Tab-separated table of C-alpha atoms in Angstrom:
chain	number	residue	atom	x	y	z
W	1	UNK	CA	3.717	-60.184	39.923
W	2	UNK	CA	6.973	-60.004	42.440
W	3	UNK	CA	8.951	-61.850	40.559
W	4	UNK	CA	8.500	-60.329	36.758
W	5	UNK	CA	9.856	-56.316	36.533
W	6	UNK	CA	8.357	-52.991	35.751
W	7	UNK	CA	8.458	-53.724	32.070
W	8	UNK	CA	6.671	-56.950	31.621
W	9	UNK	CA	3.751	-55.745	34.283
W	10	UNK	CA	3.425	-52.508	32.010
W	11	UNK	CA	4.058	-54.726	28.604
W	12	UNK	CA	2.664	-52.413	25.305
W	13	UNK	CA	1.107	-49.632	27.559
W	14	UNK	CA	4.044	-47.209	27.587
W	15	UNK	CA	5.897	-45.390	24.727
W	16	UNK	CA	9.444	-44.603	25.044
W	17	UNK	CA	11.131	-41.634	23.007
W	18	UNK	CA	13.228	-38.766	23.667
W	19	UNK	CA	12.036	-35.416	24.376
W	20	UNK	CA	13.218	-33.454	21.509
W	21	UNK	CA	10.752	-35.539	19.490
W	22	UNK	CA	7.712	-35.029	21.732
W	23	UNK	CA	8.262	-31.047	21.872
W	24	UNK	CA	8.722	-31.132	17.685
W	25	UNK	CA	5.618	-33.326	17.511
W	26	UNK	CA	3.756	-30.994	20.103
W	27	UNK	CA	4.863	-27.783	17.828
W	28	UNK	CA	4.868	-29.318	14.523
W	29	UNK	CA	1.033	-30.139	15.418
W	30	UNK	CA	-0.014	-27.315	16.600
W	31	UNK	CA	1.698	-23.909	14.698
W	32	UNK	CA	0.210	-21.106	15.288
W	33	UNK	CA	-0.116	-18.634	12.250
W	34	UNK	CA	-0.018	-15.100	12.173
W	35	UNK	CA	-1.867	-13.790	8.398
W	36	UNK	CA	-0.301	-11.179	7.277
W	37	UNK	CA	-2.623	-10.456	4.621
W	38	UNK	CA	-1.992	-7.549	2.697
W	39	UNK	CA	-3.721	-8.293	-0.772
W	40	UNK	CA	-5.543	-10.575	-2.688
W	41	UNK	CA	-3.302	-14.060	-1.270
W	42	UNK	CA	-5.111	-13.057	1.903
W	43	UNK	CA	-8.802	-14.146	0.686
W	44	UNK	CA	-6.966	-17.634	-0.094
W	45	UNK	CA	-5.542	-17.514	3.061
W	46	UNK	CA	-8.991	-17.281	4.399
W	47	UNK	CA	-10.431	-19.828	2.450
W	48	UNK	CA	-7.624	-21.933	3.121
W	49	UNK	CA	-9.171	-21.312	7.076
W	50	UNK	CA	-12.243	-22.174	5.948
W	51	UNK	CA	-14.459	-24.746	5.926
W	52	UNK	CA	-13.844	-26.462	2.758
W	53	UNK	CA	-10.054	-26.642	3.059
W	54	UNK	CA	-9.982	-26.433	6.906
W	55	UNK	CA	-6.321	-25.975	7.734
W	56	UNK	CA	-7.621	-26.914	11.005
W	57	UNK	CA	-6.837	-30.539	9.634
W	58	UNK	CA	-3.398	-29.676	10.257
W	59	UNK	CA	-3.472	-28.310	13.822
W	60	UNK	CA	-3.111	-24.682	12.616
W	61	UNK	CA	-6.855	-23.354	12.619
W	62	UNK	CA	-5.811	-20.915	15.020
W	63	UNK	CA	-4.893	-17.446	12.926
W	64	UNK	CA	-3.485	-15.205	15.892
W	65	UNK	CA	-3.617	-11.352	15.397
W	66	UNK	CA	-1.303	-10.877	18.052
W	67	UNK	CA	2.227	-11.905	17.232
W	68	UNK	CA	2.979	-12.897	20.455
W	69	UNK	CA	0.973	-15.836	20.602
W	70	UNK	CA	1.765	-16.977	16.912
W	71	UNK	CA	4.869	-18.753	15.506
W	72	UNK	CA	3.780	-19.299	11.883
W	73	UNK	CA	3.997	-16.097	9.826
W	74	UNK	CA	2.556	-15.875	6.609
W	75	UNK	CA	3.002	-13.309	4.591
W	76	UNK	CA	0.523	-13.120	2.234
W	77	UNK	CA	0.147	-9.623	-0.190
W	78	UNK	CA	1.978	-7.396	-1.540
W	79	UNK	CA	4.271	-5.505	1.067
W	80	UNK	CA	4.991	-2.089	0.391
W	81	UNK	CA	8.084	0.603	1.161
W	82	UNK	CA	5.934	2.030	3.781
W	83	UNK	CA	4.915	-1.379	4.981
W	84	UNK	CA	8.193	-2.815	5.786
W	85	UNK	CA	8.796	-1.542	9.567
W	86	UNK	CA	5.604	-2.737	10.742
W	87	UNK	CA	6.460	-5.975	8.846
W	88	UNK	CA	9.685	-6.267	10.399
W	89	UNK	CA	8.250	-4.862	14.466
W	90	UNK	CA	5.455	-7.406	14.121
W	91	UNK	CA	7.655	-10.235	12.757
W	92	UNK	CA	10.437	-9.438	15.884
W	93	UNK	CA	7.466	-9.341	18.719
W	94	UNK	CA	6.456	-13.098	17.852
W	95	UNK	CA	8.500	-15.406	20.173
W	96	UNK	CA	11.115	-18.053	19.014
W	97	UNK	CA	11.523	-20.861	17.262
W	98	UNK	CA	9.357	-19.167	14.404
W	99	UNK	CA	8.976	-19.656	11.458
W	100	UNK	CA	7.373	-17.549	7.962
W	101	UNK	CA	6.056	-18.312	5.143
W	102	UNK	CA	6.158	-16.269	1.892
W	103	UNK	CA	2.996	-16.757	0.214
W	104	UNK	CA	2.319	-15.810	-3.300
W	105	UNK	CA	4.800	-14.040	-6.200
W	106	UNK	CA	4.353	-10.563	-4.625
W	107	UNK	CA	5.852	-11.551	-1.254
W	108	UNK	CA	8.547	-13.727	-2.347
W	109	UNK	CA	10.132	-11.392	-5.597
W	110	UNK	CA	7.760	-8.334	-5.407
W	111	UNK	CA	5.498	-10.177	-8.570
W	112	UNK	CA	4.774	-7.967	-11.385
W	113	UNK	CA	4.782	-4.780	-9.207
W	114	UNK	CA	8.174	-3.781	-9.522
W	115	UNK	CA	7.487	0.049	-9.301
W	116	UNK	CA	8.244	2.700	-6.915
W	117	UNK	CA	6.371	1.412	-3.662
W	118	UNK	CA	7.023	-2.458	-3.186
W	119	UNK	CA	9.116	-4.491	-1.660
W	120	UNK	CA	10.472	-6.478	-4.136
W	121	UNK	CA	10.448	-9.954	-1.911
W	122	UNK	CA	9.898	-9.683	2.013
W	123	UNK	CA	13.372	-12.279	2.047
W	124	UNK	CA	15.334	-9.309	1.946
W	125	UNK	CA	14.155	-8.213	5.524
W	126	UNK	CA	12.665	-11.277	7.264
W	127	UNK	CA	14.063	-14.461	7.235
W	128	UNK	CA	11.814	-16.799	4.628
W	129	UNK	CA	11.702	-20.846	5.277
W	130	UNK	CA	8.549	-21.332	2.348
W	131	UNK	CA	7.861	-19.802	-0.240
W	132	UNK	CA	4.798	-20.601	-1.682
W	133	UNK	CA	4.685	-19.769	-5.611
W	134	UNK	CA	0.912	-18.802	-7.548
W	135	UNK	CA	-0.660	-15.741	-8.297
W	136	UNK	CA	-2.747	-16.085	-5.788
W	137	UNK	CA	-1.627	-19.921	-5.000
W	138	UNK	CA	-4.805	-21.909	-4.517
W	139	UNK	CA	-5.275	-23.039	-0.789
W	140	UNK	CA	-3.641	-26.615	-1.662
W	141	UNK	CA	-0.346	-24.696	-2.335
W	142	UNK	CA	-0.581	-23.614	0.951
W	143	UNK	CA	-1.180	-26.342	2.761
W	144	UNK	CA	1.725	-27.714	0.733
W	145	UNK	CA	3.582	-25.090	2.334
W	146	UNK	CA	2.359	-25.899	5.721
W	147	UNK	CA	2.930	-29.088	5.584
W	148	UNK	CA	6.689	-28.526	4.644
W	149	UNK	CA	7.447	-26.290	7.904
W	150	UNK	CA	5.961	-29.225	9.631
W	151	UNK	CA	8.036	-31.575	7.749
W	152	UNK	CA	11.435	-28.822	8.656
W	153	UNK	CA	9.952	-28.742	12.624
W	154	UNK	CA	9.403	-32.805	12.380
W	155	UNK	CA	13.257	-33.181	11.018
W	156	UNK	CA	14.616	-30.628	13.145
W	157	UNK	CA	16.046	-28.664	10.551
W	158	UNK	CA	16.991	-25.091	11.601
W	159	UNK	CA	14.227	-22.621	11.197
W	160	UNK	CA	14.964	-19.836	8.949
W	161	UNK	CA	15.416	-17.059	11.358
W	162	UNK	CA	17.615	-19.170	13.333
W	163	UNK	CA	20.510	-19.777	10.487
W	164	UNK	CA	21.155	-16.259	10.165
W	165	UNK	CA	19.483	-12.557	10.313
W	166	UNK	CA	18.104	-11.465	7.274
W	167	UNK	CA	20.689	-9.992	5.094
W	168	UNK	CA	20.921	-6.850	5.741
W	169	UNK	CA	18.264	-4.352	8.497
W	170	UNK	CA	17.904	-0.928	7.137
W	171	UNK	CA	18.595	1.195	9.012
W	172	UNK	CA	15.543	3.319	8.667
W	173	UNK	CA	13.004	0.342	10.145
W	174	UNK	CA	15.533	0.582	13.503
W	175	UNK	CA	14.808	3.737	13.756
W	176	UNK	CA	11.598	4.765	12.835
W	177	UNK	CA	8.497	4.488	15.196
W	178	UNK	CA	5.715	3.149	13.780
P	1	UNK	CA	-24.975	17.845	-19.978
P	2	UNK	CA	-25.735	19.067	-23.286
P	3	UNK	CA	-23.134	21.370	-25.009
P	4	UNK	CA	-26.358	24.033	-25.152
P	5	UNK	CA	-26.216	24.055	-21.282
P	6	UNK	CA	-22.401	24.114	-21.123
P	7	UNK	CA	-22.218	27.120	-23.362
P	8	UNK	CA	-25.067	28.642	-21.209
P	9	UNK	CA	-23.439	28.178	-18.121
P	10	UNK	CA	-20.322	29.423	-20.052
P	11	UNK	CA	-21.987	33.123	-20.613
P	12	UNK	CA	-22.929	33.083	-16.875
P	13	UNK	CA	-19.368	32.789	-15.219
P	14	UNK	CA	-17.874	34.429	-18.331
P	15	UNK	CA	-19.863	37.755	-17.220
P	16	UNK	CA	-18.653	37.012	-13.518
P	17	UNK	CA	-15.241	35.958	-13.611
P	18	UNK	CA	-13.792	36.410	-17.154
P	19	UNK	CA	-10.870	38.605	-15.624
P	20	UNK	CA	-9.325	35.564	-14.260
P	21	UNK	CA	-9.792	33.029	-17.289
P	22	UNK	CA	-7.467	32.372	-19.866
P	23	UNK	CA	-10.124	29.854	-22.418
P	24	UNK	CA	-13.773	28.509	-21.839
P	25	UNK	CA	-14.872	25.171	-23.814
P	26	UNK	CA	-17.110	22.844	-23.850
P	27	UNK	CA	-16.243	19.272	-22.550
P	28	UNK	CA	-17.712	16.042	-22.974
P	29	UNK	CA	-19.237	15.593	-19.452
P	30	UNK	CA	-18.607	19.577	-17.927
P	31	UNK	CA	-17.599	22.757	-19.073
P	32	UNK	CA	-14.006	23.586	-19.125
P	33	UNK	CA	-12.987	26.860	-17.487
P	34	UNK	CA	-8.838	27.804	-17.751
P	35	UNK	CA	-7.801	29.703	-15.365
P	36	UNK	CA	-4.959	32.093	-14.982
P	37	UNK	CA	-2.052	30.546	-12.020
P	38	UNK	CA	-1.914	33.878	-10.147
P	39	UNK	CA	-5.307	34.570	-9.540
P	40	UNK	CA	-6.918	30.787	-9.168
P	41	UNK	CA	-7.798	31.488	-5.886
P	42	UNK	CA	-9.633	34.802	-6.411
P	43	UNK	CA	-11.626	32.915	-9.081
P	44	UNK	CA	-12.440	29.640	-6.685
P	45	UNK	CA	-13.214	31.374	-3.908
P	46	UNK	CA	-15.621	33.242	-5.843
P	47	UNK	CA	-17.273	30.057	-7.219
P	48	UNK	CA	-18.080	29.060	-3.943
P	49	UNK	CA	-19.225	32.344	-1.904
P	50	UNK	CA	-20.847	33.684	-5.325
P	51	UNK	CA	-24.694	33.550	-4.565
P	52	UNK	CA	-26.089	32.515	-8.309
P	53	UNK	CA	-22.989	29.793	-8.402
P	54	UNK	CA	-22.601	28.544	-5.066
P	55	UNK	CA	-20.162	25.770	-6.151
P	56	UNK	CA	-19.448	24.607	-2.393
P	57	UNK	CA	-18.663	21.026	-3.131
P	58	UNK	CA	-15.192	20.267	-4.480
P	59	UNK	CA	-15.576	16.954	-6.079
P	60	UNK	CA	-11.811	16.611	-6.879
P	61	UNK	CA	-8.386	17.877	-7.369
P	62	UNK	CA	-5.643	16.558	-8.970
P	63	UNK	CA	-3.462	16.885	-11.864
P	64	UNK	CA	-1.595	15.742	-14.894
P	65	UNK	CA	1.588	15.348	-16.499
P	66	UNK	CA	1.620	17.041	-19.855
P	67	UNK	CA	5.342	15.985	-20.414
P	68	UNK	CA	4.824	15.213	-23.935
P	69	UNK	CA	2.383	17.685	-24.739
P	70	UNK	CA	4.108	20.978	-25.375
P	71	UNK	CA	3.134	22.014	-27.878
P	72	UNK	CA	-0.179	21.682	-27.121
P	73	UNK	CA	-0.802	22.946	-23.756
P	74	UNK	CA	-0.080	26.177	-22.078
P	75	UNK	CA	2.507	24.669	-19.466
P	76	UNK	CA	3.878	20.949	-18.466
P	77	UNK	CA	1.569	20.373	-15.274
P	78	UNK	CA	-2.490	20.993	-15.218
P	79	UNK	CA	-3.923	21.361	-12.030
P	80	UNK	CA	-7.388	20.121	-12.102
P	81	UNK	CA	-10.182	21.057	-9.716
P	82	UNK	CA	-13.797	19.339	-10.212
P	83	UNK	CA	-17.004	21.315	-8.450
P	84	UNK	CA	-20.081	20.834	-8.121
P	85	UNK	CA	-22.523	23.349	-7.135
P	86	UNK	CA	-26.262	22.099	-5.649
P	87	UNK	CA	-27.944	25.055	-6.565
P	88	UNK	CA	-27.526	24.904	-10.328
P	89	UNK	CA	-27.240	21.173	-9.909
P	90	UNK	CA	-24.194	21.331	-12.320
P	91	UNK	CA	-20.804	21.047	-12.564
P	92	UNK	CA	-17.468	22.299	-13.852
P	93	UNK	CA	-14.036	21.787	-13.910
P	94	UNK	CA	-11.162	24.359	-13.514
P	95	UNK	CA	-7.701	23.796	-14.955
P	96	UNK	CA	-4.357	25.294	-14.264
P	97	UNK	CA	-1.633	25.024	-16.547
P	98	UNK	CA	2.062	25.344	-14.531
P	99	UNK	CA	5.657	25.606	-15.101
P	100	UNK	CA	8.104	22.936	-15.647
P	101	UNK	CA	10.210	24.293	-13.015
P	102	UNK	CA	9.285	24.695	-9.792
P	103	UNK	CA	5.442	24.779	-10.180
P	104	UNK	CA	3.160	26.178	-7.801
P	105	UNK	CA	-0.197	27.495	-6.866
P	106	UNK	CA	-1.809	29.011	-3.858
P	107	UNK	CA	-3.955	26.377	-1.504
P	108	UNK	CA	-7.731	26.283	-1.701
P	109	UNK	CA	-7.328	24.762	1.324
P	110	UNK	CA	-9.299	27.237	3.609
P	111	UNK	CA	-11.983	27.128	0.951
P	112	UNK	CA	-12.696	23.381	1.009
P	113	UNK	CA	-11.537	21.446	3.936
P	114	UNK	CA	-11.152	18.319	1.788
P	115	UNK	CA	-8.631	20.187	-0.699
P	116	UNK	CA	-5.683	19.785	1.910
P	117	UNK	CA	-5.424	16.023	1.732
P	118	UNK	CA	-5.862	16.338	-2.084
P	119	UNK	CA	-3.652	18.874	-2.267
P	120	UNK	CA	-0.933	16.915	-0.388
P	121	UNK	CA	-1.664	14.105	-2.871
P	122	UNK	CA	-0.817	16.096	-5.703
P	123	UNK	CA	1.985	17.517	-4.066
P	124	UNK	CA	4.017	13.983	-3.110
P	125	UNK	CA	3.225	12.494	-6.929
P	126	UNK	CA	3.908	15.275	-8.681
P	127	UNK	CA	6.059	17.861	-6.695
P	128	UNK	CA	3.415	20.817	-7.169
P	129	UNK	CA	3.813	23.340	-4.129
P	130	UNK	CA	1.036	24.737	-2.871
P	131	UNK	CA	1.535	28.272	-0.983
P	132	UNK	CA	-0.197	28.544	2.045
P	133	UNK	CA	-1.296	25.161	2.448
P	134	UNK	CA	-1.511	24.523	6.114
P	135	UNK	CA	0.679	21.313	6.204
P	136	UNK	CA	2.040	20.383	3.131
P	137	UNK	CA	3.850	17.285	3.784
P	138	UNK	CA	4.097	13.948	1.732
P	139	UNK	CA	0.738	11.657	2.288
P	140	UNK	CA	1.538	8.003	0.300
P	141	UNK	CA	4.532	7.944	0.137
P	142	UNK	CA	7.263	7.280	2.898
P	143	UNK	CA	8.374	11.593	4.247
P	144	UNK	CA	11.756	10.846	3.521
P	145	UNK	CA	11.120	9.139	-0.259
P	146	UNK	CA	12.548	11.312	-3.255
P	147	UNK	CA	11.298	12.265	-6.082
P	148	UNK	CA	7.361	12.076	-7.605
P	149	UNK	CA	6.477	9.194	-8.998
P	150	UNK	CA	3.044	9.973	-11.122
P	151	UNK	CA	5.988	12.287	-13.464
P	152	UNK	CA	5.673	11.215	-16.534
P	153	UNK	CA	9.381	11.104	-16.525
P	154	UNK	CA	9.753	9.063	-13.227
P	155	UNK	CA	10.727	5.275	-14.893
P	156	UNK	CA	8.291	3.135	-14.670
P	157	UNK	CA	10.327	0.155	-12.791
P	158	UNK	CA	14.055	-0.540	-11.520
P	159	UNK	CA	13.663	2.715	-8.907
P	160	UNK	CA	11.307	2.243	-5.757
P	161	UNK	CA	12.934	-0.241	-3.278
P	162	UNK	CA	16.582	-0.364	-5.256
P	163	UNK	CA	16.767	3.707	-5.162
P	164	UNK	CA	16.454	3.359	-1.407
P	165	UNK	CA	17.692	0.298	-0.505
P	166	UNK	CA	20.576	-0.684	-2.909
P	167	UNK	CA	22.899	-2.234	-0.331
P	168	UNK	CA	19.958	-4.494	0.288
P	169	UNK	CA	18.772	-5.288	-2.951
P	170	UNK	CA	21.561	-5.103	-4.938
């Protein structure tokens, strides 16, 4: 023991890695979603969380209804013009780094509701990392979307919010009290 | 409600408030009174307060846009009141026709409390103003929204968000 050095002594009880990798690994497996459920996609979101599909298998079971404790926003459903300031405010209250998923056709592009009330895709106002298509998407699709976010994190890909702000903030979103 | 019952009710009402009415009719579900726009408030107050009638419950207050039926109806807009009387166990429909240009009507908010919000909705979506309303603001659309989207000449698509945020959404 005196002459063999620490490496031989520790043998395979220690893994060497980089701090960034460990951080990303921890971050990836403890995504806390903020459920912004406004329509039927939220029902599928609930199914995803519940026992049959059990998102806890991927470390995302802790739904946080406080934006300050969450780092993944799932916009599940239609967002009306009147709801948009609320969405932006909640998004801005989330601490960085943060990711977002536009779940379903309505959140991604307005869906079939090209009407006087609805925002035609939340990506016009907040940055979106992953779009999950479907009307509404099956829980498997949402799980796949969350796994894609995890993959981004693992690869160290910069999140959409860090790559640049949404295209343009509407003036009223900053001035109106909600 | 059978026609005979409706006819009896219409006769009873005509004796009391005939001066406020333009026409009466029987409907598939309840009797229909067409009121003069100027005296609709007096008509509604009588319907509510008359001890033989006591239409104390405003079930609904809404509007219809008859844009494409100018020869069939007396005005472009119809404001419709559905009233229920617990005394008579009966319902009636009161409709008032209004012109296309700056439609306005006396508010019924001090007769039935729920009329206040229903009239705000009609104002919001049809642009019909209710004079004497305590707080005539939009109730569903954003406060600064232009236009009244349930009017039949409001385009089905292509406005809304784009109209408001063209710099964002082009």
